[in-house]
Coordinates of C-alpha atoms in Angstrom, one line a residue:
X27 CA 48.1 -22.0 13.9
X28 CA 47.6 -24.5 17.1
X29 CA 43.9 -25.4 18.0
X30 CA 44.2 -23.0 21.0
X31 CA 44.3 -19.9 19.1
X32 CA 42.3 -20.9 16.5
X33 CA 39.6 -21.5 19.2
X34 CA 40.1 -18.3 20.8
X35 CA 39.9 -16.7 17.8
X36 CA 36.4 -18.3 17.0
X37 CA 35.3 -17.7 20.3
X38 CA 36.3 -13.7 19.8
X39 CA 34.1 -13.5 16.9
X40 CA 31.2 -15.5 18.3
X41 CA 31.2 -12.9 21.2
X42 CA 31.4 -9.9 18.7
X43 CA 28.9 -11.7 16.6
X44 CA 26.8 -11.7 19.7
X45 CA 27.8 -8.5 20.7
X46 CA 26.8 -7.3 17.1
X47 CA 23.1 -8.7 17.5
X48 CA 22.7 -7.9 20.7
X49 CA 23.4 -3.9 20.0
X50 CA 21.3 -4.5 16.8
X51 CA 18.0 -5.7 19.2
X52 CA 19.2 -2.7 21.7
X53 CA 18.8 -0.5 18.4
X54 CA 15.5 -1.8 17.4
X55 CA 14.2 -1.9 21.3
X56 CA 15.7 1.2 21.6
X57 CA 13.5 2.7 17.9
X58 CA 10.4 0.6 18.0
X59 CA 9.1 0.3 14.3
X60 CA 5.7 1.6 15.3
X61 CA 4.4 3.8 18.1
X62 CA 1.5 3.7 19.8
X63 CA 0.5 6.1 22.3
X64 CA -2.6 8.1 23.6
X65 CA -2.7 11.4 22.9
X66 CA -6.0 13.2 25.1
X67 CA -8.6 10.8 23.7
X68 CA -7.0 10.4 20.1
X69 CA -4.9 6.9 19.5
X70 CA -2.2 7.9 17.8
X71 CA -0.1 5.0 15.6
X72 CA 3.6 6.4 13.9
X73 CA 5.0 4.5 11.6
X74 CA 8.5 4.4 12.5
X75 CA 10.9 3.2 10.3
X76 CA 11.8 6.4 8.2
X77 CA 15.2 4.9 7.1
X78 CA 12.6 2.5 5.0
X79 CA 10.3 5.1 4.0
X80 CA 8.4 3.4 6.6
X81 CA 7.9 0.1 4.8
X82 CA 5.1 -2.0 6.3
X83 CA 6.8 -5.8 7.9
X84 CA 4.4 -8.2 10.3
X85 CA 5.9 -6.7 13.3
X86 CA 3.7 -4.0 13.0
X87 CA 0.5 -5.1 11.2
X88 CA 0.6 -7.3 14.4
X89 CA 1.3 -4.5 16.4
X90 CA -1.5 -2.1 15.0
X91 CA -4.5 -4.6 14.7
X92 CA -4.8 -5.4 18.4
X93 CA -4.4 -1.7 19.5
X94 CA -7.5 -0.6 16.7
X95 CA -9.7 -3.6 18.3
X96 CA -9.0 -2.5 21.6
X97 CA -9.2 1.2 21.3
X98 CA -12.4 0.6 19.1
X99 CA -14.1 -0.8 22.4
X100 CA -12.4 1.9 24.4
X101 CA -15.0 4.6 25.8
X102 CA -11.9 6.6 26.7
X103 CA -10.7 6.9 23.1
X104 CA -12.5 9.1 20.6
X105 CA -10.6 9.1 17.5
X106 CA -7.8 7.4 15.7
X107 CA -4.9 8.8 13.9
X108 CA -2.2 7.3 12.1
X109 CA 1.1 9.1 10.1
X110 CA 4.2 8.2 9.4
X111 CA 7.9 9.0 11.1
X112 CA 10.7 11.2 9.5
X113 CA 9.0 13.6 6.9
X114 CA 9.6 11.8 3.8
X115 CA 6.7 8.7 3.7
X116 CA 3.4 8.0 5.2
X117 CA 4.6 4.5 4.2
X118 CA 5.8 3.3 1.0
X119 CA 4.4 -0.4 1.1
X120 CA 4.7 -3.8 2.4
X121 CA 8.0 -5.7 3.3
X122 CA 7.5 -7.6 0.3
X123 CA 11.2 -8.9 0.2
X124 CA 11.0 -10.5 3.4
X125 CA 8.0 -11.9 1.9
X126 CA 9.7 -13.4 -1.2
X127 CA 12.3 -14.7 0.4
X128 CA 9.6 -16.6 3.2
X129 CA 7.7 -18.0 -0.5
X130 CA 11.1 -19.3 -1.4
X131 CA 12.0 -20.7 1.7
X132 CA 8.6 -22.5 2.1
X133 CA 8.1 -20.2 5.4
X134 CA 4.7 -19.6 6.3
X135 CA 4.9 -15.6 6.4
X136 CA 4.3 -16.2 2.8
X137 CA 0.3 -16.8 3.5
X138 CA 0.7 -15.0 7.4
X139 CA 1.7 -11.6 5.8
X140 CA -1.1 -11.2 3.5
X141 CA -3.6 -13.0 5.5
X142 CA -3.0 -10.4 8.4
X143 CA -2.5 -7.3 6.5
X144 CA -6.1 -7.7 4.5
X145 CA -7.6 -8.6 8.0
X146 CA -5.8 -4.9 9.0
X147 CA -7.5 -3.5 5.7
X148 CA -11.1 -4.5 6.2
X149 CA -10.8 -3.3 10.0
X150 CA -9.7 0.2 8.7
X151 CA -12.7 -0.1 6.3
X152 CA -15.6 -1.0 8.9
X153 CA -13.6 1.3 12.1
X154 CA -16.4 2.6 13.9
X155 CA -15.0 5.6 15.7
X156 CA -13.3 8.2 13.0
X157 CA -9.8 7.2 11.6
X158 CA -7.7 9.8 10.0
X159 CA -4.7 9.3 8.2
X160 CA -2.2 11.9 7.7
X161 CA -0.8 10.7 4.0
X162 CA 2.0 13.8 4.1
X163 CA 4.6 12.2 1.9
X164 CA 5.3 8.6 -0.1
X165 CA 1.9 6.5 0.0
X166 CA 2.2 3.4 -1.9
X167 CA 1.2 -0.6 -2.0
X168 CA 0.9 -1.2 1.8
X169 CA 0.4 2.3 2.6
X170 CA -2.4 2.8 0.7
X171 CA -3.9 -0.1 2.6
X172 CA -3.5 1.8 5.7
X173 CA -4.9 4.9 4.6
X174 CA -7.7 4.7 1.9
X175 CA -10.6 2.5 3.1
X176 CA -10.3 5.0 6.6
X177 CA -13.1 7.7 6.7
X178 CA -11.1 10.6 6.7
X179 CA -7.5 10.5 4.6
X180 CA -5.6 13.9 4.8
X181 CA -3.1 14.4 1.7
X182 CA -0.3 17.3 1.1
X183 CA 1.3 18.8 -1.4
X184 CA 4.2 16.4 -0.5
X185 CA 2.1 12.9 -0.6
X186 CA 2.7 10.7 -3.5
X187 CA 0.4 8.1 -4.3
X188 CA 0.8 5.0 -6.7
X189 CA -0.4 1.3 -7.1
X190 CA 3.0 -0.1 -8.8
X191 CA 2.7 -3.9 -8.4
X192 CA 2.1 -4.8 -12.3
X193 CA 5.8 -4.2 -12.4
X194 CA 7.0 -6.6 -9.6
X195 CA 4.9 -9.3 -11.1
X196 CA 1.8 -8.8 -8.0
X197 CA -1.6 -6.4 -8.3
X198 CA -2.9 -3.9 -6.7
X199 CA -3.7 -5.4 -3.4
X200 CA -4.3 -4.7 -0.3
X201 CA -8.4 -3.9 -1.7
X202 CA -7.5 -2.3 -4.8
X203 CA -10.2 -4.4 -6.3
X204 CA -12.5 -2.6 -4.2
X205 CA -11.4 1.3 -3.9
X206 CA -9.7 1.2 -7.9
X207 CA -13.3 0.6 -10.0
X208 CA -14.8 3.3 -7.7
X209 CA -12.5 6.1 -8.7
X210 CA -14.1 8.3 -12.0
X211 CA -14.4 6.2 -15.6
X212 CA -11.1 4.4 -16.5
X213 CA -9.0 6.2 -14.0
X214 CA -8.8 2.9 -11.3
X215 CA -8.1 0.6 -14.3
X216 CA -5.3 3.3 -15.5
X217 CA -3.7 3.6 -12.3
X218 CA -3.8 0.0 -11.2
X219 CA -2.0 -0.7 -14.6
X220 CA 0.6 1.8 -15.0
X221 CA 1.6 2.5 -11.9
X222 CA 0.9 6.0 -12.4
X223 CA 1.9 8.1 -9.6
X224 CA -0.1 10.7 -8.6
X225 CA 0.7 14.0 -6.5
X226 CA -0.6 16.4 -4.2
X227 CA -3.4 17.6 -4.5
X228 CA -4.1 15.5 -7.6
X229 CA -4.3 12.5 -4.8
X230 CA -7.8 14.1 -3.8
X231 CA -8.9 15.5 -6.5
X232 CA -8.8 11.6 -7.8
X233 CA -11.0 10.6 -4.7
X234 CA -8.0 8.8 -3.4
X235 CA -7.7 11.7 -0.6
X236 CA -11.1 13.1 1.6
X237 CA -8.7 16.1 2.4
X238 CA -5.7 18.6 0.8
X239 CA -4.0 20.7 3.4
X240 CA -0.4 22.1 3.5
X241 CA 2.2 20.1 4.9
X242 CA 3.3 22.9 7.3
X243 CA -0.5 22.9 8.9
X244 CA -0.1 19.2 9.7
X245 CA 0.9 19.6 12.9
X246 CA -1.3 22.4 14.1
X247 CA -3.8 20.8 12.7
X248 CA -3.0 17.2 14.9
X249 CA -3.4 19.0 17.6
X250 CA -6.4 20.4 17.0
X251 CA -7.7 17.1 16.5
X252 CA -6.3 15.4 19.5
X253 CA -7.5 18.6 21.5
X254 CA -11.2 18.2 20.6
X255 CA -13.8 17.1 23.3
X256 CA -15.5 13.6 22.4
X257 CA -15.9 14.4 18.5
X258 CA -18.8 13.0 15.9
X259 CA -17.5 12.5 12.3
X260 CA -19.1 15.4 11.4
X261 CA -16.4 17.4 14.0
X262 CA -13.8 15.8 12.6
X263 CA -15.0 16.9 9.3
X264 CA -15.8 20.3 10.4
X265 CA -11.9 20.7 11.3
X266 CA -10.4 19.0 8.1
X267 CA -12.5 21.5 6.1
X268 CA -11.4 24.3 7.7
X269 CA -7.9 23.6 7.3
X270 CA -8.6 22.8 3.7
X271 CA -10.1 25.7 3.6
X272 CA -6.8 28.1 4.5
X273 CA -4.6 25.5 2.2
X274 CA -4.4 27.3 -1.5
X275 CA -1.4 25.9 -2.9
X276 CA -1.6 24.6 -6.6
X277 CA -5.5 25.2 -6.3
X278 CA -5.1 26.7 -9.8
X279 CA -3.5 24.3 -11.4
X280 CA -5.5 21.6 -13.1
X281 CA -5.6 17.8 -12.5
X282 CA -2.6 16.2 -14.0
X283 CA -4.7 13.6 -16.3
X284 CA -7.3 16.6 -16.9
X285 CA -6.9 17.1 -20.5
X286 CA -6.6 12.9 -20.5
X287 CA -9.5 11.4 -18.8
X288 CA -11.6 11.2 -22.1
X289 CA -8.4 9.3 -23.7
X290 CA -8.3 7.4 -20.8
X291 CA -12.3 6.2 -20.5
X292 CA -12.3 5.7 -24.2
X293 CA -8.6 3.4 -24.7
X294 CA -9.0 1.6 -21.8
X295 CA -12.5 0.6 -21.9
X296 CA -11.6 -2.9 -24.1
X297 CA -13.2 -6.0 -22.8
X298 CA -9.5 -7.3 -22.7
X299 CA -5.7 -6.1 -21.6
X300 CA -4.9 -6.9 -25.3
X301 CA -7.9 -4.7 -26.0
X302 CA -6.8 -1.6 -24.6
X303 CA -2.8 -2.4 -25.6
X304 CA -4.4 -2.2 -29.7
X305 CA -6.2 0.9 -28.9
X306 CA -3.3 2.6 -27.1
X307 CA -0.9 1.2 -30.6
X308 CA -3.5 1.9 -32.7
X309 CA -4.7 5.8 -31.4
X310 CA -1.0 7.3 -32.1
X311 CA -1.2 10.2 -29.7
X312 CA 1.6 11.4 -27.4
X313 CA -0.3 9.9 -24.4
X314 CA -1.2 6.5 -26.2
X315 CA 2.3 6.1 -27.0
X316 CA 3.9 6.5 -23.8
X317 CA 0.9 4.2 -21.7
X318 CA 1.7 1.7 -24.4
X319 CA 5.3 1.8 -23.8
X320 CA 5.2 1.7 -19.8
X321 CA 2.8 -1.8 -20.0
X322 CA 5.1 -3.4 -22.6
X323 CA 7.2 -3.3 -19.3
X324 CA 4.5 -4.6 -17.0
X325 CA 4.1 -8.6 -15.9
X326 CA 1.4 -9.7 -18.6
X327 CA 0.4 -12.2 -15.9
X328 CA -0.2 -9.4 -13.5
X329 CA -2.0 -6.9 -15.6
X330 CA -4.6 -9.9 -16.9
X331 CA -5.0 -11.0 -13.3
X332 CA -5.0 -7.3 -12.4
X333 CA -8.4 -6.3 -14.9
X334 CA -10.1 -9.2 -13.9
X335 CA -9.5 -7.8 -10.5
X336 CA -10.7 -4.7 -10.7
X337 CA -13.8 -6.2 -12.9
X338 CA -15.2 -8.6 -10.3
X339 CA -14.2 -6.1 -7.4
X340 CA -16.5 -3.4 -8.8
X341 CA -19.3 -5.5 -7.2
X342 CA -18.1 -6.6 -4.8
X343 CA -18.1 -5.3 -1.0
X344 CA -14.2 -4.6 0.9
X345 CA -14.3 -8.3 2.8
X346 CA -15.3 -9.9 -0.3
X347 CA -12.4 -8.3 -2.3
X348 CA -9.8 -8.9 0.5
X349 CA -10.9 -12.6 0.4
X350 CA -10.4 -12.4 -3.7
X351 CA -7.4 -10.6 -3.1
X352 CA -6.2 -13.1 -0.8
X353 CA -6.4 -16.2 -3.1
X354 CA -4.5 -14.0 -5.6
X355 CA -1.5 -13.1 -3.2
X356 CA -1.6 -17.2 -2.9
X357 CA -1.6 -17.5 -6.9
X358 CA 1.4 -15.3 -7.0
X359 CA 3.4 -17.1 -4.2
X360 CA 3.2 -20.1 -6.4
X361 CA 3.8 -18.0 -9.2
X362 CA 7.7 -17.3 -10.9
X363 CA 6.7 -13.2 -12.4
X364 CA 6.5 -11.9 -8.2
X365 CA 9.9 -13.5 -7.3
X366 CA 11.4 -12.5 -10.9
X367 CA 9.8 -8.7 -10.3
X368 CA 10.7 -8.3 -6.6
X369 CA 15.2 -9.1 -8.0
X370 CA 14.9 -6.9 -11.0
X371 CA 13.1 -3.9 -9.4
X372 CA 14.1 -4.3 -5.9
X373 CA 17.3 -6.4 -5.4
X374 CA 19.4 -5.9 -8.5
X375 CA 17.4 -2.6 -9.5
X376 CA 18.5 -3.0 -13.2
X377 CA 14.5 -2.7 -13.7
X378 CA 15.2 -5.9 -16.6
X379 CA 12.6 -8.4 -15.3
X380 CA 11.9 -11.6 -17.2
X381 CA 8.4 -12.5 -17.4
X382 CA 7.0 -16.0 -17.6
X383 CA 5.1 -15.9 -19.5
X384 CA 6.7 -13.2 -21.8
X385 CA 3.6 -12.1 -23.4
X386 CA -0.2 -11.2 -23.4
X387 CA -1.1 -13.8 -25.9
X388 CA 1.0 -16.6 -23.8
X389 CA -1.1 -15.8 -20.9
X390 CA -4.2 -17.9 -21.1
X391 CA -7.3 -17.0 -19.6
X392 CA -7.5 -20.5 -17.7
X393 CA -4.0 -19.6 -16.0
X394 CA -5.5 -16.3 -15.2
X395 CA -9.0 -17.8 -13.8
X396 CA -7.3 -20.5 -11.7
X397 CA -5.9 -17.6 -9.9
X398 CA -8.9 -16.7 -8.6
X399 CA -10.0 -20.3 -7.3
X400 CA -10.9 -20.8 -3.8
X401 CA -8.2 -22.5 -1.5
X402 CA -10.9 -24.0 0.1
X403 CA -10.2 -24.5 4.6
X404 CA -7.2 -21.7 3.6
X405 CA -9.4 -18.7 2.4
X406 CA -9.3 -15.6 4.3
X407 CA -11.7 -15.4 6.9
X408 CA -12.9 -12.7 8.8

């Protein structure tokens, strides 16, 4: 083939390559990943990447923060909503691929992701005007972060909630140390170690949700809310109880963990995670068996860093978590078990992670404490 062709050939593909990118940033310009807009006097943010189960990147983190600051100040904007695009997720967590793959490339969005999403989390948690989050379908990791520490948080009979990190190798983040050891007994401590997912109206009745209304009402509902003239909290409140009030689906059935939540307070009250693993062995039940089984699975680095998490966080105001959390999130990032969790669960999906190290006992509680250790000039400051 002479050099002429062969050049025009490379020069064809470097214009469709270019062509393929360009129509790629006409795609995104044309769908940004979150919209902001002002509805009356509500500020209105939509997560909008639904073919992601509107997965959290940096894009919008650094999006959303300005627009809460700003409409925070504004005398013009009364209340702040947030909900996701597409019917199927609220949001499903952090881009934590694009994460790993920043940790192994040495790229800074390893400490920039984490740094700016907690900063995101504690302004939810101290918003001054009332923020209402509209949880109607998948509400994990990330998501949770942009829904729980807000006043008012609205969940359906479609909203799934869970805390899975323990089995990428991470922790519940994103101030689970703070909103986990608040919830009833052991429940925090179950859920942040399991993974367990919770549904419905389960989600409230576990204090993760203020709210249960029907997912049909959601919109009425919205409107009603961006209709109403300069609201208090208590307004806001007035409104979410009513529609509470005319949503009666699964009222009758009981909390899923009901007939478990004296199991749970009594097996997973041990002063250590190899505590509760003996009493789970060691009690026989049904239950026992199956909790047992699911953290055999877990990152025993992550579940020891995970209770001593939720242990110092139960003191411990929201900034002061985020800025424990932080150091964690840096722990992990130098760690092997997030990298290892995120190809197994995420990438390959065979769900056959390798830990490092492999077991409880190989985990020492020095390893574990280190984690925690201030990074000095690079803590997270608010």
């Amino acid at each position: 083939m002479s050099l002429t062709v062969l050049t025009s050939a490379y020069r064809l593909r470097s214009v469709f390559r270019l062509q393929r990118i360009q129509s790629h940033m006409m795609s995104s310009h044309a769908d940004p990943e979150v919209l902001l807009e002002k509805v009356g006097r509500a500020g209105v943010i939509t997560m909008n990447r639904p073919k992601v189960l509107n997965a959290l990147n940096f894009t919008m983190i650094r999006q959303i923060y300005p627009q809460l600051k700003k409409w925070e100040k504004d005398n013009e904007t009364d209340i702040v909503i947030i909900k996701g695009a597409g019917g199927k997720a609220f949001c499903a967590g952090g881009d934590i691929r694009a994460v790993t793959e920043a940790g192994k490339a040495g790229d800074s969005l390893a400490q920039d992701f984490f740094r700016e999403e907690y900063i995101l989390n504690n302004t939810i948690g101290a918003y001054r005007k009332p923020y209402i989050a509209l949880i109607d379908g998948i509400t994990m990791g990330g998501g949770v972060g942009l829904s729980v520490h807000g006043r008012f948080r609205v969940a359906t009979e479609k909203t799934l909630f869970a805390m899975p990190e323990t089995a990428i190798g991470l922790f519940p983040d994103v101030g689970g140390g703070y909103f986990l050891p608040r919830l009833q007994g052991k429940l925090g401590l179950f859920l942040a170690l399991t993974g367990f997912r919770l549904k419905g109206r389960d989600v409230q009745r576990a204090g993760l949700a203020t709210h249960f209304v029907e997912s049909k009402k959601i919109p009425d509902l919205e409107k009603e809310l961006v209709d109403m003239k300069s609201p208090s909290a208590e307004d806001v409140s007035r409104v979410l109880d009513s529609y509470q009030k005319q949503s009666s689906l699964d009222s009758e059935k009981p909390f899923v963990l009901d007939r478990h939540m004296s199991d749970i307070d009594r097996l997973f009250s041990a002063s250590s995670v190899e505590g509760i693993m003996q009493n789970l062995k060691a009690d026989g039940s049904e239950f026992a068996k199956k909790q047992a089984e699911i953290l055999s699975k877990m990152s025993p680095m992550s579940m020891k860093i995970t209770y001593k998490q939720l242990q110092a966080g139960a003191a411990l105001s929201l900034p002061d978590v985020l800025v424990m959390e932080y150091r964690l999130s840096q722990a992990c990032m130098r760690g092997c078990d997030f990298y290892e969790g995120v190809r197994a669960v995420l990438v390959d999906k065979g769900h056959n992670p390798k830990w490092n190290p492999s077991t409880l006992e190989e985990v020492s509680d020095h390893s574990v404490d280190q984690c925690f250790s201030s990074l000095g000039e690079k803590d997270l400051t608010f």
